[in-house]
PDB file of C-alpha atoms in Angstrom:
ATOM      1  CA  MET A   1     105.417  97.210 113.797  1.00 45.00           C
ATOM      2  CA  LYS A   2     101.723  97.485 114.503  1.00 47.00           C
ATOM      3  CA  ARG A   3      99.571  96.990 111.411  1.00 47.00           C
ATOM      4  CA  GLN A   4      96.773  99.545 110.925  1.00 47.00           C
ATOM      5  CA  PRO A   5      93.183  98.302 110.596  1.00 47.00           C
ATOM      6  CA  PRO A   6      91.547  98.631 107.181  1.00 46.00           C
ATOM      7  CA  PRO A   7      89.428 101.748 106.550  1.00 46.00           C
ATOM      8  CA  ARG A   8      85.901 101.646 107.963  1.00 45.00           C
ATOM      9  CA  ARG A   9      82.812 101.291 105.778  1.00 42.00           C
ATOM     10  CA  PRO A  10      81.878 105.041 105.822  1.00 45.00           C
ATOM     11  CA  ALA A  11      85.319 105.874 104.459  1.00 48.00           C
ATOM     12  CA  LEU A  12      84.846 103.352 101.662  1.00 45.00           C
ATOM     13  CA  LEU A  13      81.474 104.852 100.789  1.00 41.00           C
ATOM     14  CA  ALA A  14      83.054 108.297 100.725  1.00 48.00           C
ATOM     15  CA  LEU A  15      85.816 106.998  98.483  1.00 48.00           C
ATOM     16  CA  LEU A  16      83.194 105.501  96.182  1.00 42.00           C
ATOM     17  CA  ALA A  17      81.525 108.913  95.899  1.00 43.00           C
ATOM     18  CA  LEU A  18      84.905 110.425  95.051  1.00 49.00           C
ATOM     19  CA  ALA A  19      85.485 107.738  92.436  1.00 47.00           C
ATOM     20  CA  LEU A  20      82.272 108.738  90.724  1.00 40.00           C
ATOM     21  CA  VAL A  21      83.541 112.324  90.504  1.00 41.00           C
ATOM     22  CA  LEU A  22      86.905 111.178  89.172  1.00 46.00           C
ATOM     23  CA  ALA A  23      85.287 108.872  86.613  1.00 44.00           C
ATOM     24  CA  ALA A  24      83.769 111.918  84.907  1.00 40.00           C
ATOM     25  CA  PRO A  25      85.625 113.439  81.948  1.00 37.00           C
ATOM     26  CA  PRO A  26      88.703 115.510  82.916  1.00 38.00           C
ATOM     27  CA  ALA A  27      86.848 118.794  82.375  1.00 34.00           C
ATOM     28  CA  ALA A  28      84.318 117.808  85.059  1.00 34.00           C
ATOM     29  CA  ALA A  29      87.077 117.025  87.560  1.00 38.00           C
ATOM     30  CA  LYS A  30      88.521 120.535  87.017  1.00 46.00           C
ATOM     31  CA  SER A  31      85.168 122.279  87.163  1.00 41.00           C
ATOM     32  CA  PRO A  32      84.608 124.675  90.056  1.00 44.00           C
ATOM     33  CA  GLN A  33      81.091 123.220  90.154  1.00 52.00           C
ATOM     34  CA  ALA A  34      82.340 119.759  91.234  1.00 69.00           C
ATOM     35  CA  GLU A  35      80.723 118.519  94.415  1.00 75.00           C
ATOM     36  CA  PRO A  36      82.823 118.676  97.584  1.00 72.00           C
ATOM     37  CA  LEU A  37      84.124 115.347  98.816  1.00 73.00           C
ATOM     38  CA  PRO A  38      82.146 113.825 101.683  1.00 70.00           C
ATOM     39  CA  GLU A  39      83.043 115.490 104.979  1.00 72.00           C
ATOM     40  CA  SER A  40      83.163 112.068 106.618  1.00 71.00           C
ATOM     41  CA  LEU A  41      86.115 111.000 104.457  1.00 75.00           C
ATOM     42  CA  THR A  42      88.563 109.789 107.103  1.00 81.00           C
ATOM     43  CA  PHE A  43      91.915 108.077 106.791  1.00 84.00           C
ATOM     44  CA  THR A  44      94.287 106.552 109.330  1.00 86.00           C
ATOM     45  CA  THR A  45      97.836 107.783 108.959  1.00 92.00           C
ATOM     46  CA  LEU A  46     100.890 105.580 109.188  1.00 93.00           C
ATOM     47  CA  ASP A  47     101.391 107.054 112.672  1.00 91.00           C
ATOM     48  CA  GLY A  48      97.914 105.901 113.747  1.00 91.00           C
ATOM     49  CA  GLU A  49      96.359 109.381 113.720  1.00 92.00           C
ATOM     50  CA  LYS A  50      92.942 110.090 112.209  1.00 92.00           C
ATOM     51  CA  LEU A  51      92.972 112.397 109.202  1.00 90.00           C
ATOM     52  CA  VAL A  52      89.539 113.827 108.438  1.00 88.00           C
ATOM     53  CA  LEU A  53      89.464 115.502 105.061  1.00 83.00           C
ATOM     54  CA  ALA A  54      86.914 118.062 106.289  1.00 84.00           C
ATOM     55  CA  ASP A  55      89.484 119.272 108.852  1.00 89.00           C
ATOM     56  CA  LEU A  56      91.648 120.417 105.940  1.00 90.00           C
ATOM     57  CA  ARG A  57      89.007 122.743 104.475  1.00 91.00           C
ATOM     58  CA  GLY A  58      90.579 126.059 103.617  1.00 93.00           C
ATOM     59  CA  LYS A  59      93.723 124.290 102.417  1.00 96.00           C
ATOM     60  CA  VAL A  60      94.583 122.819  99.054  1.00 97.00           C
ATOM     61  CA  VAL A  61      95.242 119.101  99.492  1.00 96.00           C
ATOM     62  CA  LEU A  62      97.442 117.049  97.195  1.00 97.00           C
ATOM     63  CA  LEU A  63      96.796 113.318  97.557  1.00 94.00           C
ATOM     64  CA  ASP A  64      99.752 111.346  96.192  1.00 96.00           C
ATOM     65  CA  PHE A  65      98.868 107.682  95.567  1.00 96.00           C
ATOM     66  CA  TRP A  66     102.168 105.820  95.353  1.00 97.00           C
ATOM     67  CA  ALA A  67     104.336 102.828  96.358  1.00 96.00           C
ATOM     68  CA  THR A  68     108.020 102.280  97.111  1.00 96.00           C
ATOM     69  CA  TRP A  69     108.229  99.565  94.430  1.00 96.00           C
ATOM     70  CA  CYS A  70     107.069 102.110  91.802  1.00 96.00           C
ATOM     71  CA  LYS A  71     110.128 103.679  90.129  1.00 97.00           C
ATOM     72  CA  PRO A  72     108.227 106.735  88.777  1.00 97.00           C
ATOM     73  CA  CYS A  73     106.820 107.275  92.278  1.00 97.00           C
ATOM     74  CA  ARG A  74     110.325 107.233  93.752  1.00 97.00           C
ATOM     75  CA  ASN A  75     111.536 109.556  90.982  1.00 97.00           C
ATOM     76  CA  ALA A  76     108.831 112.061  91.988  1.00 98.00           C
ATOM     77  CA  VAL A  77     109.859 112.216  95.664  1.00 97.00           C
ATOM     78  CA  PRO A  78     112.523 114.954  95.277  1.00 97.00           C
ATOM     79  CA  HIS A  79     110.040 117.124  93.375  1.00 97.00           C
ATOM     80  CA  LEU A  80     107.324 116.530  95.971  1.00 98.00           C
ATOM     81  CA  ARG A  81     109.784 117.367  98.748  1.00 96.00           C
ATOM     82  CA  ARG A  82     110.615 120.697  97.033  1.00 96.00           C
ATOM     83  CA  LEU A  83     106.910 121.393  96.453  1.00 97.00           C
ATOM     84  CA  ALA A  84     106.137 120.767 100.129  1.00 96.00           C
ATOM     85  CA  GLN A  85     109.007 123.062 101.156  1.00 96.00           C
ATOM     86  CA  ARG A  86     107.912 125.851  98.766  1.00 96.00           C
ATOM     87  CA  MET A  87     104.337 125.607 100.048  1.00 96.00           C
ATOM     88  CA  GLU A  88     105.274 125.363 103.726  1.00 94.00           C
ATOM     89  CA  ASP A  89     103.727 128.749 104.600  1.00 95.00           C
ATOM     90  CA  GLN A  90     100.785 128.403 102.222  1.00 97.00           C
ATOM     91  CA  PRO A  91      97.291 126.918 102.661  1.00 97.00           C
ATOM     92  CA  PHE A  92      98.537 123.557 101.375  1.00 98.00           C
ATOM     93  CA  GLU A  93      98.756 119.971 102.634  1.00 97.00           C
ATOM     94  CA  LEU A  94     100.567 117.097 100.908  1.00 97.00           C
ATOM     95  CA  VAL A  95      99.308 113.635 101.875  1.00 96.00           C
ATOM     96  CA  GLY A  96     100.833 110.405 100.578  1.00 96.00           C
ATOM     97  CA  VAL A  97      98.679 107.293 100.208  1.00 95.00           C
ATOM     98  CA  SER A  98     101.028 104.319 100.030  1.00 96.00           C
ATOM     99  CA  VAL A  99      99.793 100.988  98.696  1.00 94.00           C
ATOM    100  CA  ASP A 100     102.922  99.163  99.849  1.00 95.00           C
ATOM    101  CA  GLY A 101     102.336  95.732 101.355  1.00 94.00           C
ATOM    102  CA  ASN A 102     105.321  95.858 103.708  1.00 94.00           C
ATOM    103  CA  GLU A 103     105.045  98.459 106.461  1.00 95.00           C
ATOM    104  CA  GLU A 104     108.646  98.032 107.606  1.00 95.00           C
ATOM    105  CA  ALA A 105     109.991  98.626 104.079  1.00 95.00           C
ATOM    106  CA  LEU A 106     107.722 101.662 103.729  1.00 97.00           C
ATOM    107  CA  ARG A 107     108.888 103.183 107.005  1.00 97.00           C
ATOM    108  CA  ARG A 108     112.534 102.535 106.126  1.00 97.00           C
ATOM    109  CA  TYR A 109     112.110 104.217 102.711  1.00 97.00           C
ATOM    110  CA  LEU A 110     110.366 107.255 104.217  1.00 97.00           C
ATOM    111  CA  GLU A 111     113.182 107.690 106.732  1.00 96.00           C
ATOM    112  CA  GLU A 112     115.962 107.189 104.166  1.00 96.00           C
ATOM    113  CA  GLU A 113     114.404 109.685 101.751  1.00 95.00           C
ATOM    114  CA  GLY A 114     113.500 112.262 104.398  1.00 94.00           C
ATOM    115  CA  VAL A 115     109.792 112.150 103.571  1.00 96.00           C
ATOM    116  CA  THR A 116     108.164 114.241 106.280  1.00 94.00           C
ATOM    117  CA  TRP A 117     104.652 114.843 104.947  1.00 96.00           C
ATOM    118  CA  THR A 118     101.661 112.873 106.200  1.00 95.00           C
ATOM    119  CA  GLN A 119     101.440 109.286 105.001  1.00 96.00           C
ATOM    120  CA  ILE A 120      98.442 106.991 104.836  1.00 94.00           C
ATOM    121  CA  TRP A 121      99.156 103.299 104.503  1.00 92.00           C
ATOM    122  CA  ASP A 122      96.696 101.327 102.366  1.00 90.00           C
ATOM    123  CA  PRO A 123      98.225  97.840 101.938  1.00 90.00           C
ATOM    124  CA  SER A 124      94.916  96.379 100.753  1.00 88.00           C
ATOM    125  CA  ASN A 125      94.797  98.862  97.837  1.00 87.00           C
ATOM    126  CA  GLN A 126      91.178  99.693  98.704  1.00 83.00           C
ATOM    127  CA  SER A 127      91.572 103.343  97.759  1.00 80.00           C
ATOM    128  CA  SER A 128      93.125 102.419  94.424  1.00 78.00           C
ATOM    129  CA  GLU A 129      90.303 100.030  93.635  1.00 77.00           C
ATOM    130  CA  VAL A 130      87.656 102.579  94.589  1.00 69.00           C
ATOM    131  CA  PHE A 131      89.334 105.346  92.584  1.00 69.00           C
ATOM    132  CA  GLY A 132      89.943 103.030  89.657  1.00 76.00           C
ATOM    133  CA  ILE A 133      93.669 103.732  89.787  1.00 87.00           C
ATOM    134  CA  LYS A 134      95.447 101.397  87.401  1.00 88.00           C
ATOM    135  CA  SER A 135      98.953 102.814  87.631  1.00 92.00           C
ATOM    136  CA  TYR A 136     101.105 104.867  89.963  1.00 96.00           C
ATOM    137  CA  PRO A 137     101.781 107.579  90.790  1.00 97.00           C
ATOM    138  CA  PHE A 138      98.340 109.168  90.736  1.00 96.00           C
ATOM    139  CA  TYR A 139      97.830 112.699  92.052  1.00 96.00           C
ATOM    140  CA  LEU A 140      94.547 114.282  93.098  1.00 94.00           C
ATOM    141  CA  VAL A 141      94.464 118.016  93.824  1.00 95.00           C
ATOM    142  CA  ILE A 142      91.568 118.971  96.114  1.00 94.00           C
ATOM    143  CA  ASP A 143      90.614 122.646  96.335  1.00 95.00           C
ATOM    144  CA  HIS A 144      90.141 124.695  99.521  1.00 95.00           C
ATOM    145  CA  GLU A 145      86.423 123.844  99.570  1.00 93.00           C
ATOM    146  CA  GLY A 146      87.084 120.109  99.435  1.00 91.00           C
ATOM    147  CA  ARG A 147      86.291 119.628  95.741  1.00 91.00           C
ATOM    148  CA  PRO A 148      88.402 117.594  93.311  1.00 90.00           C
ATOM    149  CA  ALA A 149      90.184 120.173  91.158  1.00 93.00           C
ATOM    150  CA  SER A 150      92.776 118.299  89.062  1.00 93.00           C
ATOM    151  CA  VAL A 151      94.157 114.849  88.392  1.00 93.00           C
ATOM    152  CA  VAL A 152      97.694 114.089  87.233  1.00 95.00           C
ATOM    153  CA  ARG A 153      98.511 110.521  86.255  1.00 94.00           C
ATOM    154  CA  GLY A 154     102.054 109.165  86.084  1.00 95.00           C
ATOM    155  CA  TRP A 155     105.426 110.875  86.388  1.00 96.00           C
ATOM    156  CA  GLY A 156     107.756 112.053  83.683  1.00 92.00           C
ATOM    157  CA  GLY A 157     108.216 114.799  81.143  1.00 89.00           C
ATOM    158  CA  SER A 158     106.028 117.693  82.202  1.00 94.00           C
ATOM    159  CA  SER A 159     104.339 116.013  85.198  1.00 94.00           C
ATOM    160  CA  GLY A 160     106.116 118.201  87.743  1.00 96.00           C
ATOM    161  CA  ARG A 161     105.204 121.418  85.949  1.00 96.00           C
ATOM    162  CA  THR A 162     101.601 120.246  85.521  1.00 97.00           C
ATOM    163  CA  LEU A 163     101.325 119.363  89.199  1.00 97.00           C
ATOM    164  CA  ASP A 164     102.963 122.642  90.294  1.00 97.00           C
ATOM    165  CA  ALA A 165     100.591 124.634  88.066  1.00 97.00           C
ATOM    166  CA  ALA A 166      97.511 122.834  89.423  1.00 97.00           C
ATOM    167  CA  VAL A 167      98.587 123.275  93.049  1.00 98.00           C
ATOM    168  CA  GLY A 168      99.647 126.907  92.482  1.00 97.00           C
ATOM    169  CA  ARG A 169      96.342 127.780  90.820  1.00 97.00           C
ATOM    170  CA  GLU A 170      94.343 126.291  93.696  1.00 97.00           C
ATOM    171  CA  VAL A 171      96.526 127.899  96.381  1.00 97.00           C
ATOM    172  CA  ARG A 172      95.979 131.320  94.746  1.00 97.00           C
ATOM    173  CA  ARG A 173      92.226 130.668  94.786  1.00 96.00           C
ATOM    174  CA  ALA A 174      92.376 129.593  98.432  1.00 96.00           C
ATOM    175  CA  LYS A 175      94.256 132.753  99.421  1.00 96.00           C
ATOM    176  CA  LYS A 176      91.765 134.960  97.552  1.00 96.00           C
ATOM    177  CA  ALA A 177      88.870 133.197  99.268  1.00 93.00           C
ATOM    178  CA  ALA A 178      90.527 133.673 102.673  1.00 90.00           C
ATOM    179  CA  LYS A 179      90.999 137.400 101.977  1.00 92.00           C
ATOM    180  CA  ARG A 180      87.350 137.746 100.938  1.00 90.00           C
ATOM    181  CA  ALA A 181      86.240 135.929 104.098  1.00 86.00           C
ATOM    182  CA  ALA A 182      88.442 138.125 106.298  1.00 85.00           C
ATOM    183  CA  LYS A 183      87.113 141.256 104.606  1.00 86.00           C
ATOM    184  CA  GLN A 184      83.522 140.056 105.057  1.00 83.00           C
ATOM    185  CA  ALA A 185      84.177 139.278 108.713  1.00 81.00           C
ATOM    186  CA  ARG A 186      85.519 142.822 109.279  1.00 81.00           C
ATOM    187  CA  VAL A 187      82.428 144.294 107.585  1.00 83.00           C
ATOM    188  CA  GLU A 188      80.080 142.143 109.666  1.00 83.00           C
ATOM    189  CA  GLY A 189      82.056 142.442 112.872  1.00 68.00           C
TER     190      GLY A 189
END
């Protein structure tokens, strides 16, 4: 299997800016006043495609930082699969960021578990270091305007309900914003 090159310097700088937002108290991360993430934030997917975060504006993005060797991460997969299926026709995008060191093992796991959502492979753990992630899984919900909206750390107990509530809240906001924009376009057009 072809190994992906590490992220470029602009992506690391963008991740550093995001880390500063995430380092703020939880209330700041949920604030609608949070700064949008840098538009230049670009990842390379496991399939070698470029994923530019700015291209997902208008959608709610759930970044799932995980690894196959992480039991709680594996336990979350069925829930994430159901979430992705429920949100299939919504302004929503689920993106996994795997810190696995072995690409072949990662690909095998994804196939065995039927994981179909976009995956980014970060074997050097650069994103985890920049975000200050100390344990997995780690979930970042990004609103339709590209701003960090919620963080969920770990998996167990009420994690699924908390994640569903955060995603649902942001999807409702995204749909309202899209309706307002469509209405404004009709008025102007």
